[in-house]
Tab-separated table of C-alpha atoms in Angstrom:
chain	number	residue	atom	x	y	z
A	1146	UNK	CA	147.414	206.780	72.396
A	1147	UNK	CA	144.253	208.647	74.442
A	1148	UNK	CA	143.597	207.267	77.940
A	1149	UNK	CA	140.240	205.736	77.993
A	1150	UNK	CA	137.409	207.860	80.286
A	1151	UNK	CA	137.441	205.249	82.892
A	1152	UNK	CA	140.939	205.272	82.975
A	1153	UNK	CA	141.251	209.075	83.895
A	1154	UNK	CA	138.468	208.792	86.392
A	1155	UNK	CA	140.329	205.976	88.271
A	1156	UNK	CA	143.999	208.079	88.235
A	1157	UNK	CA	142.116	210.698	89.667
A	1158	UNK	CA	140.631	208.622	92.609
A	1159	UNK	CA	143.577	206.890	93.375
A	1160	UNK	CA	146.578	209.640	92.560
A	1161	UNK	CA	145.124	212.982	93.323
A	1162	UNK	CA	142.356	211.840	95.722
A	1163	UNK	CA	144.611	210.111	98.315
A	1164	UNK	CA	144.212	211.301	101.468
A	1165	UNK	CA	148.065	212.444	101.855
A	1166	UNK	CA	147.565	214.451	98.261
A	1167	UNK	CA	144.168	215.582	99.524
A	1168	UNK	CA	145.624	216.625	103.061
A	1169	UNK	CA	147.859	219.251	100.872
A	1170	UNK	CA	145.221	220.529	98.621
A	1171	UNK	CA	143.907	223.900	98.266
A	1172	UNK	CA	140.179	224.696	98.089
A	1173	UNK	CA	140.080	225.616	94.295
A	1174	UNK	CA	142.371	222.406	93.736
A	1175	UNK	CA	139.386	220.634	95.213
A	1176	UNK	CA	136.919	222.527	93.536
A	1177	UNK	CA	138.850	221.709	90.076
A	1178	UNK	CA	139.115	217.966	91.048
A	1179	UNK	CA	135.156	217.656	91.602
A	1180	UNK	CA	134.455	220.040	88.464
A	1181	UNK	CA	136.872	217.093	86.636
A	1182	UNK	CA	134.956	214.301	88.175
A	1183	UNK	CA	131.801	215.299	86.898
A	1184	UNK	CA	133.466	216.221	83.354
A	1185	UNK	CA	134.599	212.557	83.251
A	1186	UNK	CA	131.329	211.499	83.997
A	1187	UNK	CA	129.396	213.042	81.422
A	1188	UNK	CA	132.221	211.959	79.174
A	1189	UNK	CA	131.837	208.414	80.328
A	1190	UNK	CA	128.352	208.322	79.415
A	1191	UNK	CA	128.917	209.436	75.518
A	1192	UNK	CA	131.894	207.274	75.050
A	1193	UNK	CA	130.337	204.349	76.508
A	1194	UNK	CA	127.269	205.270	73.979
A	1195	UNK	CA	129.738	205.229	71.519
A	1196	UNK	CA	131.802	202.065	72.446
A	1197	UNK	CA	128.249	199.897	72.588
A	1198	UNK	CA	127.114	201.359	69.340
A	1199	UNK	CA	130.314	199.734	67.243
A	1200	UNK	CA	130.825	196.867	69.388
A	1201	UNK	CA	130.888	193.419	67.450
A	1202	UNK	CA	129.126	191.526	69.744
A	1203	UNK	CA	126.291	191.253	73.059
A	1204	UNK	CA	129.045	189.305	74.653
A	1205	UNK	CA	131.611	192.313	74.005
A	1206	UNK	CA	128.936	195.004	75.189
A	1207	UNK	CA	128.106	192.634	78.423
A	1208	UNK	CA	132.076	192.600	79.392
A	1209	UNK	CA	132.260	196.021	78.344
A	1210	UNK	CA	129.605	196.985	81.156
A	1211	UNK	CA	130.700	194.962	83.669
A	1212	UNK	CA	134.270	196.019	83.551
A	1213	UNK	CA	133.035	199.683	84.011
A	1214	UNK	CA	130.876	198.069	87.048
A	1215	UNK	CA	133.905	196.834	88.861
A	1216	UNK	CA	136.400	199.669	88.454
A	1217	UNK	CA	133.474	202.149	89.673
A	1218	UNK	CA	132.824	199.633	92.699
A	1219	UNK	CA	136.181	199.456	93.208
A	1220	UNK	CA	136.761	203.753	93.046
A	1221	UNK	CA	133.521	203.724	95.505
A	1222	UNK	CA	135.249	201.389	97.849
A	1223	UNK	CA	138.411	203.204	98.066
A	1224	UNK	CA	136.315	206.863	98.482
A	1225	UNK	CA	134.677	205.239	101.220
A	1226	UNK	CA	137.964	203.932	102.744
A	1227	UNK	CA	139.820	207.253	102.314
A	1228	UNK	CA	136.911	208.863	104.853
A	1229	UNK	CA	138.726	207.125	107.800
A	1230	UNK	CA	141.984	208.385	107.101
A	1231	UNK	CA	143.395	210.030	110.249
A	1232	UNK	CA	143.963	213.027	107.959
A	1233	UNK	CA	140.622	213.628	106.716
A	1234	UNK	CA	138.698	216.348	108.338
A	1235	UNK	CA	134.921	216.721	108.210
A	1236	UNK	CA	135.383	219.044	105.093
A	1237	UNK	CA	137.507	216.532	103.366
A	1238	UNK	CA	134.907	213.817	103.977
A	1239	UNK	CA	132.114	216.005	102.631
A	1240	UNK	CA	134.374	216.801	99.453
A	1241	UNK	CA	134.815	212.842	99.227
A	1242	UNK	CA	130.914	212.064	99.204
A	1243	UNK	CA	130.561	214.721	96.497
A	1244	UNK	CA	132.960	213.015	94.268
A	1245	UNK	CA	131.348	209.538	95.284
A	1246	UNK	CA	128.000	210.892	94.216
A	1247	UNK	CA	129.202	211.550	90.947
A	1248	UNK	CA	130.271	207.621	90.708
A	1249	UNK	CA	127.075	206.083	91.902
A	1250	UNK	CA	125.226	208.482	89.225
A	1251	UNK	CA	127.428	206.270	86.606
A	1252	UNK	CA	126.304	203.264	88.428
A	1253	UNK	CA	122.813	204.462	88.088
A	1254	UNK	CA	123.346	205.142	84.201
A	1255	UNK	CA	124.798	201.516	83.835
A	1256	UNK	CA	121.857	199.931	85.347
A	1257	UNK	CA	119.335	202.107	83.786
A	1258	UNK	CA	120.743	202.091	80.388
A	1259	UNK	CA	122.263	198.808	79.958
A	1260	UNK	CA	120.250	196.903	82.339
A	1261	UNK	CA	119.923	193.948	80.321
A	1262	UNK	CA	123.926	193.599	80.616
A	1263	UNK	CA	124.113	194.924	84.076
A	1264	UNK	CA	125.662	192.365	86.388
A	1265	UNK	CA	123.575	191.669	89.571
A	1266	UNK	CA	125.685	188.955	90.753
A	1267	UNK	CA	128.554	191.346	91.444
A	1268	UNK	CA	129.187	192.791	94.817
A	1269	UNK	CA	127.951	196.349	95.392
A	1270	UNK	CA	130.005	198.949	96.504
A	1271	UNK	CA	130.222	199.447	100.448
A	1272	UNK	CA	128.720	203.385	100.219
A	1273	UNK	CA	125.260	201.904	98.488
A	1274	UNK	CA	125.482	198.674	100.290
A	1275	UNK	CA	125.343	200.963	103.652
A	1276	UNK	CA	122.353	203.063	102.522
A	1277	UNK	CA	120.461	200.632	101.635
A	1278	UNK	CA	121.026	198.245	104.361
A	1279	UNK	CA	120.263	201.241	107.002
A	1280	UNK	CA	116.993	201.816	104.746
A	1281	UNK	CA	116.046	197.737	105.072
A	1282	UNK	CA	116.850	197.878	108.947
A	1283	UNK	CA	114.213	200.568	108.929
A	1284	UNK	CA	111.989	198.732	107.094
A	1285	UNK	CA	112.342	195.636	109.265
A	1286	UNK	CA	111.572	197.568	112.855
A	1287	UNK	CA	108.484	198.559	111.239
A	1288	UNK	CA	107.532	194.906	110.165
A	1289	UNK	CA	108.910	193.334	113.756
A	1290	UNK	CA	105.856	195.669	115.227
A	1291	UNK	CA	103.289	194.335	113.313
A	1292	UNK	CA	104.541	190.450	113.044
A	1293	UNK	CA	103.214	187.765	115.482
A	1294	UNK	CA	105.766	186.802	117.863
A	1295	UNK	CA	105.524	182.751	117.308
A	1296	UNK	CA	108.240	181.125	118.444
A	1297	UNK	CA	108.612	179.569	114.435
A	1298	UNK	CA	108.283	183.383	113.623
A	1299	UNK	CA	110.942	184.799	115.980
A	1300	UNK	CA	113.517	181.986	114.839
A	1301	UNK	CA	113.147	182.846	111.234
A	1302	UNK	CA	113.055	186.601	111.947
A	1303	UNK	CA	116.310	186.066	113.605
A	1304	UNK	CA	118.025	184.514	110.446
A	1305	UNK	CA	116.653	187.848	108.653
A	1306	UNK	CA	117.995	190.331	111.303
A	1307	UNK	CA	121.345	188.749	110.532
A	1308	UNK	CA	121.148	189.139	107.019
A	1309	UNK	CA	119.997	192.637	107.388
A	1310	UNK	CA	122.645	193.266	109.998
A	1311	UNK	CA	125.204	191.815	108.021
A	1312	UNK	CA	124.822	194.669	105.225
A	1313	UNK	CA	125.606	197.562	107.643
A	1314	UNK	CA	129.273	195.986	108.345
A	1315	UNK	CA	131.340	196.795	105.073
A	1316	UNK	CA	133.756	194.070	105.640
A	1317	UNK	CA	134.957	192.680	102.184
A	1318	UNK	CA	134.741	189.234	103.666
A	1319	UNK	CA	130.877	189.656	104.135
A	1320	UNK	CA	129.926	189.939	100.402
A	1321	UNK	CA	126.766	191.218	99.281
A	1322	UNK	CA	125.630	191.577	95.773
A	1323	UNK	CA	122.922	194.072	93.740
A	1324	UNK	CA	120.564	191.012	93.187
A	1325	UNK	CA	120.661	190.112	96.999
A	1326	UNK	CA	120.171	193.890	97.918
A	1327	UNK	CA	117.420	193.901	95.996
A	1328	UNK	CA	115.980	190.640	97.061
A	1329	UNK	CA	115.836	191.692	100.357
A	1330	UNK	CA	113.973	194.828	99.646
A	1331	UNK	CA	111.398	192.960	97.459
A	1332	UNK	CA	111.055	190.169	100.141
A	1333	UNK	CA	110.460	193.070	103.060
A	1334	UNK	CA	107.494	194.150	101.105
A	1335	UNK	CA	106.573	190.937	100.373
A	1336	UNK	CA	106.584	190.118	104.243
A	1337	UNK	CA	104.628	193.557	104.752
A	1338	UNK	CA	101.794	192.375	102.160
A	1339	UNK	CA	101.830	188.840	104.000
A	1340	UNK	CA	101.300	190.078	107.616
A	1341	UNK	CA	98.886	193.158	106.805
A	1342	UNK	CA	96.653	190.225	104.660
A	1343	UNK	CA	96.887	192.278	101.523
A	1344	UNK	CA	98.792	189.053	99.953
A	1345	UNK	CA	96.701	186.476	97.997
A	1346	UNK	CA	98.830	183.659	97.945
A	1347	UNK	CA	97.563	182.497	101.166
A	1348	UNK	CA	100.480	181.529	103.205
A	1349	UNK	CA	100.117	179.602	106.483
A	1350	UNK	CA	103.255	180.619	107.819
A	1351	UNK	CA	106.326	182.901	107.446
A	1352	UNK	CA	108.260	179.585	106.449
A	1353	UNK	CA	106.367	179.045	103.356
A	1354	UNK	CA	106.015	182.487	102.298
A	1355	UNK	CA	110.302	182.663	102.532
A	1356	UNK	CA	110.218	178.954	100.691
A	1357	UNK	CA	108.416	180.568	97.934
A	1358	UNK	CA	110.426	183.433	97.620
A	1359	UNK	CA	113.546	180.800	97.334
A	1360	UNK	CA	115.287	182.078	100.493
A	1361	UNK	CA	117.749	179.008	100.557
A	1362	UNK	CA	119.978	180.395	103.006
A	1363	UNK	CA	121.691	177.275	105.126
A	1364	UNK	CA	120.651	177.887	108.483
A	1365	UNK	CA	116.886	178.417	107.669
A	1366	UNK	CA	116.545	175.379	105.742
A	1367	UNK	CA	118.132	173.237	108.219
A	1368	UNK	CA	115.876	174.960	110.680
A	1369	UNK	CA	113.012	174.368	108.641
A	1370	UNK	CA	113.944	170.791	108.163
A	1371	UNK	CA	114.160	170.360	111.859
A	1372	UNK	CA	111.209	171.808	112.578
A	1373	UNK	CA	109.216	169.510	110.375
A	1374	UNK	CA	111.168	166.389	112.562
A	1375	UNK	CA	110.342	167.738	115.090
A	1376	UNK	CA	106.584	167.961	114.667
A	1377	UNK	CA	107.294	164.384	112.861
A	1378	UNK	CA	108.640	162.630	116.298
A	1379	UNK	CA	105.518	163.564	117.981
A	1380	UNK	CA	103.784	160.839	115.704
A	1381	UNK	CA	103.241	157.801	117.876
A	1382	UNK	CA	103.844	155.341	114.789
A	1383	UNK	CA	106.216	154.961	111.675
A	1384	UNK	CA	102.961	154.892	110.051
A	1385	UNK	CA	101.846	157.999	110.975
A	1386	UNK	CA	104.905	159.602	110.648
A	1387	UNK	CA	104.953	158.391	106.937
A	1388	UNK	CA	101.866	159.683	106.399
A	1389	UNK	CA	102.615	163.325	108.186
A	1390	UNK	CA	106.079	163.470	105.731
A	1391	UNK	CA	104.027	162.765	102.627
A	1392	UNK	CA	101.367	165.348	103.501
A	1393	UNK	CA	104.360	167.690	103.970
A	1394	UNK	CA	105.993	166.956	100.667
A	1395	UNK	CA	102.706	167.489	98.892
A	1396	UNK	CA	102.108	170.631	100.264
A	1397	UNK	CA	105.861	172.035	99.964
A	1398	UNK	CA	105.764	170.690	96.434
A	1399	UNK	CA	102.430	172.870	95.981
A	1400	UNK	CA	103.896	176.334	96.720
A	1401	UNK	CA	103.878	178.836	94.423
A	1402	UNK	CA	107.553	180.101	93.598
A	1403	UNK	CA	107.442	183.656	93.335
A	1404	UNK	CA	111.341	184.015	92.776
A	1405	UNK	CA	112.555	181.487	90.488
A	1406	UNK	CA	116.631	183.094	91.221
A	1407	UNK	CA	117.231	181.957	94.843
A	1408	UNK	CA	118.969	184.275	97.285
A	1409	UNK	CA	122.258	182.526	97.017
A	1410	UNK	CA	122.200	182.295	93.298
A	1411	UNK	CA	124.987	179.273	93.269
A	1412	UNK	CA	123.094	177.274	95.620
A	1413	UNK	CA	120.257	174.728	95.862
A	1414	UNK	CA	116.827	176.139	95.559
A	1415	UNK	CA	114.687	176.465	98.708
A	1416	UNK	CA	111.735	174.368	98.005
A	1417	UNK	CA	113.916	171.665	96.372
A	1418	UNK	CA	116.257	171.788	99.542
A	1419	UNK	CA	113.725	171.048	101.712
A	1420	UNK	CA	111.926	168.654	99.028
A	1421	UNK	CA	115.049	166.477	98.874
A	1422	UNK	CA	115.509	165.972	102.576
A	1423	UNK	CA	111.807	164.803	102.822
A	1424	UNK	CA	112.428	162.171	100.146
A	1425	UNK	CA	115.432	161.019	102.287
A	1426	UNK	CA	113.595	160.842	105.270
A	1427	UNK	CA	110.894	158.832	103.806
A	1428	UNK	CA	113.356	156.362	102.014
A	1429	UNK	CA	114.771	155.870	105.281
A	1430	UNK	CA	111.641	155.238	107.002
A	1431	UNK	CA	110.013	153.215	104.396
A	1432	UNK	CA	113.187	151.139	104.087
A	1433	UNK	CA	113.389	150.444	107.615
A	1434	UNK	CA	110.024	150.289	109.006
A	1435	UNK	CA	108.959	146.324	109.373
A	1436	UNK	CA	105.518	147.363	111.057
A	1437	UNK	CA	104.191	149.426	108.186
A	1438	UNK	CA	100.833	148.251	106.447
A	1439	UNK	CA	101.225	147.137	103.151
A	1440	UNK	CA	99.622	144.551	100.929
A	1441	UNK	CA	102.055	141.356	101.064
A	1442	UNK	CA	102.341	139.385	97.593
A	1443	UNK	CA	104.864	137.031	96.575
A	1444	UNK	CA	107.177	138.173	94.098
A	1445	UNK	CA	106.639	135.298	91.367
A	1446	UNK	CA	103.142	136.497	91.356
A	1447	UNK	CA	103.849	140.065	90.726
A	1448	UNK	CA	102.254	141.454	87.332
A	1449	UNK	CA	105.554	141.987	85.185
A	1450	UNK	CA	105.312	145.167	83.136
A	1451	UNK	CA	107.584	146.494	80.381
A	1452	UNK	CA	106.870	150.326	81.307
A	1453	UNK	CA	109.000	152.756	83.588
A	1454	UNK	CA	107.807	153.637	86.960
A	1455	UNK	CA	106.827	157.174	85.375
A	1456	UNK	CA	104.628	155.756	83.069
A	1457	UNK	CA	102.897	153.326	85.751
A	1458	UNK	CA	102.360	156.486	87.705
A	1459	UNK	CA	100.748	158.465	84.813
A	1460	UNK	CA	98.302	155.436	84.024
A	1461	UNK	CA	97.503	154.704	87.532
A	1462	UNK	CA	96.649	158.852	87.736
A	1463	UNK	CA	94.780	158.328	85.093
A	1464	UNK	CA	92.677	155.653	86.390
A	1465	UNK	CA	92.049	157.499	89.497
A	1466	UNK	CA	91.100	160.176	87.589
A	1467	UNK	CA	88.883	159.295	84.967
A	1468	UNK	CA	86.929	157.030	87.665
A	1469	UNK	CA	87.867	153.350	87.044
A	1470	UNK	CA	89.628	153.419	90.553
A	1471	UNK	CA	87.313	154.445	92.851
A	1472	UNK	CA	88.764	154.018	95.833
A	1473	UNK	CA	88.929	157.711	97.379
A	1474	UNK	CA	92.181	156.871	99.466
A	1475	UNK	CA	95.134	157.793	97.133
A	1476	UNK	CA	97.906	156.369	99.256
A	1477	UNK	CA	95.961	152.886	99.419
A	1478	UNK	CA	95.817	152.970	95.418
A	1479	UNK	CA	99.432	153.754	95.234
A	1480	UNK	CA	99.918	150.886	98.055
A	1481	UNK	CA	98.655	148.383	95.957
A	1482	UNK	CA	100.083	149.318	92.494
A	1483	UNK	CA	103.593	149.185	93.610
A	1484	UNK	CA	103.197	146.004	95.792
A	1485	UNK	CA	101.297	144.077	92.851
A	1486	UNK	CA	103.630	145.839	89.485
A	1487	UNK	CA	107.226	145.683	88.725
A	1488	UNK	CA	108.671	147.278	85.994
A	1489	UNK	CA	111.940	145.864	83.887
A	1490	UNK	CA	114.310	148.140	86.041
A	1491	UNK	CA	112.517	147.938	89.854
A	1492	UNK	CA	111.176	144.490	91.115
A	1493	UNK	CA	110.335	146.766	94.163
A	1494	UNK	CA	108.757	149.734	93.576
A	1495	UNK	CA	108.764	152.423	96.497
A	1496	UNK	CA	105.449	153.487	97.662
A	1497	UNK	CA	106.978	157.267	97.792
A	1498	UNK	CA	108.551	156.954	94.556
A	1499	UNK	CA	105.456	155.865	92.671
A	1500	UNK	CA	103.321	159.125	94.581
A	1501	UNK	CA	106.366	161.324	93.377
A	1502	UNK	CA	105.563	160.210	90.130
A	1503	UNK	CA	101.974	160.315	90.442
A	1504	UNK	CA	102.081	164.322	91.078
A	1505	UNK	CA	105.016	165.030	89.414
A	1506	UNK	CA	104.667	164.242	85.419
A	1507	UNK	CA	106.823	165.141	82.757
A	1508	UNK	CA	106.198	165.810	78.966
A	1509	UNK	CA	108.042	162.778	77.734
A	1510	UNK	CA	105.957	160.177	80.093
A	1511	UNK	CA	102.701	162.154	78.903
A	1512	UNK	CA	103.566	161.493	75.006
A	1513	UNK	CA	104.674	158.256	75.855
A	1514	UNK	CA	101.243	157.277	77.795
A	1515	UNK	CA	99.226	158.904	74.692
A	1516	UNK	CA	101.299	156.631	72.320
A	1517	UNK	CA	100.391	153.359	74.591
A	1518	UNK	CA	96.957	154.568	74.794
A	1519	UNK	CA	96.539	155.083	70.834
A	1520	UNK	CA	97.708	151.629	70.087
A	1521	UNK	CA	95.779	150.030	72.788
A	1522	UNK	CA	92.781	151.781	71.005
A	1523	UNK	CA	93.571	150.436	67.539
A	1524	UNK	CA	94.033	146.437	69.349
A	1525	UNK	CA	90.840	147.410	70.589
A	1526	UNK	CA	89.254	147.827	67.006
A	1527	UNK	CA	90.761	144.772	65.930
A	1528	UNK	CA	88.781	142.485	68.846
């Protein structure tokens, strides 16, 4: 059975180009091996087109491209490590780099011609990663020169610099995917635009920009929450702290998401992580605060409803937006509604829970309210 081109290329790298074998090779053999790698590269390109042409499903094509990605990355990593062998001289290193160029051409080809099937969640090969890391480091140094030196910016910058510096360390225990490298390159441009006043999104801080970019690094999220807590604790009363957190929640939820996929694809999105933390803090403050001003109504005197908190919140929103409720302070309205009404599932409605549903309205709730309004309109005609 004829060997597949990728297997022939893999054997060339693992056997003939091993440092021990290379140290005994003649200049003619090196020239021949380089020519072989070029021929195999071109053959692989043709073979892949044929293989994908006759594949029965997209799943098969996806698996085929992923397999080639992984094998080529493995060969590139191997050639990279070969260069540090004690028997390898400067001329041999140059030869390895020439062969590696052919393998990188395959990566470029896979990404360009099979972009839809290219797995960006695979780890990027060491030599490409090192080169991209050096370019990011250069861009980062330029950004540092123009960035305002506030304490918050400095701490965020340290986190970003740690990630960029990590790309320059070619250790398997510090992985970096194609997506993460591309993400950081785009983020550098976003930060540059932000501090050069060419960004039109109006972010008030570097932290807001990173949250919009879905930068969900654990240290960054922890630091952001710690900063919010520090400012919150400067408020004198529990009431003021609750109002501060509610304002933070509203502002954070209104940030435009630039990047749908977070930096760490398997972890919670940045905005959601911070909003969840604020929600927990609010729930804790509201449940433990005895000094918070609220309308006190005996539970027996509450108006019992047959609707959910989501529906109640949307009716409240409609009453406010249509001018039926004329209070200018929305918090006062929500406090009164939460105190006066109950739902089948919640006798005590949290003001924050009601406020959350007031601003975040799903399609199912809209349809339910429309049905109720139509029913009410029919009843009104019969009166």
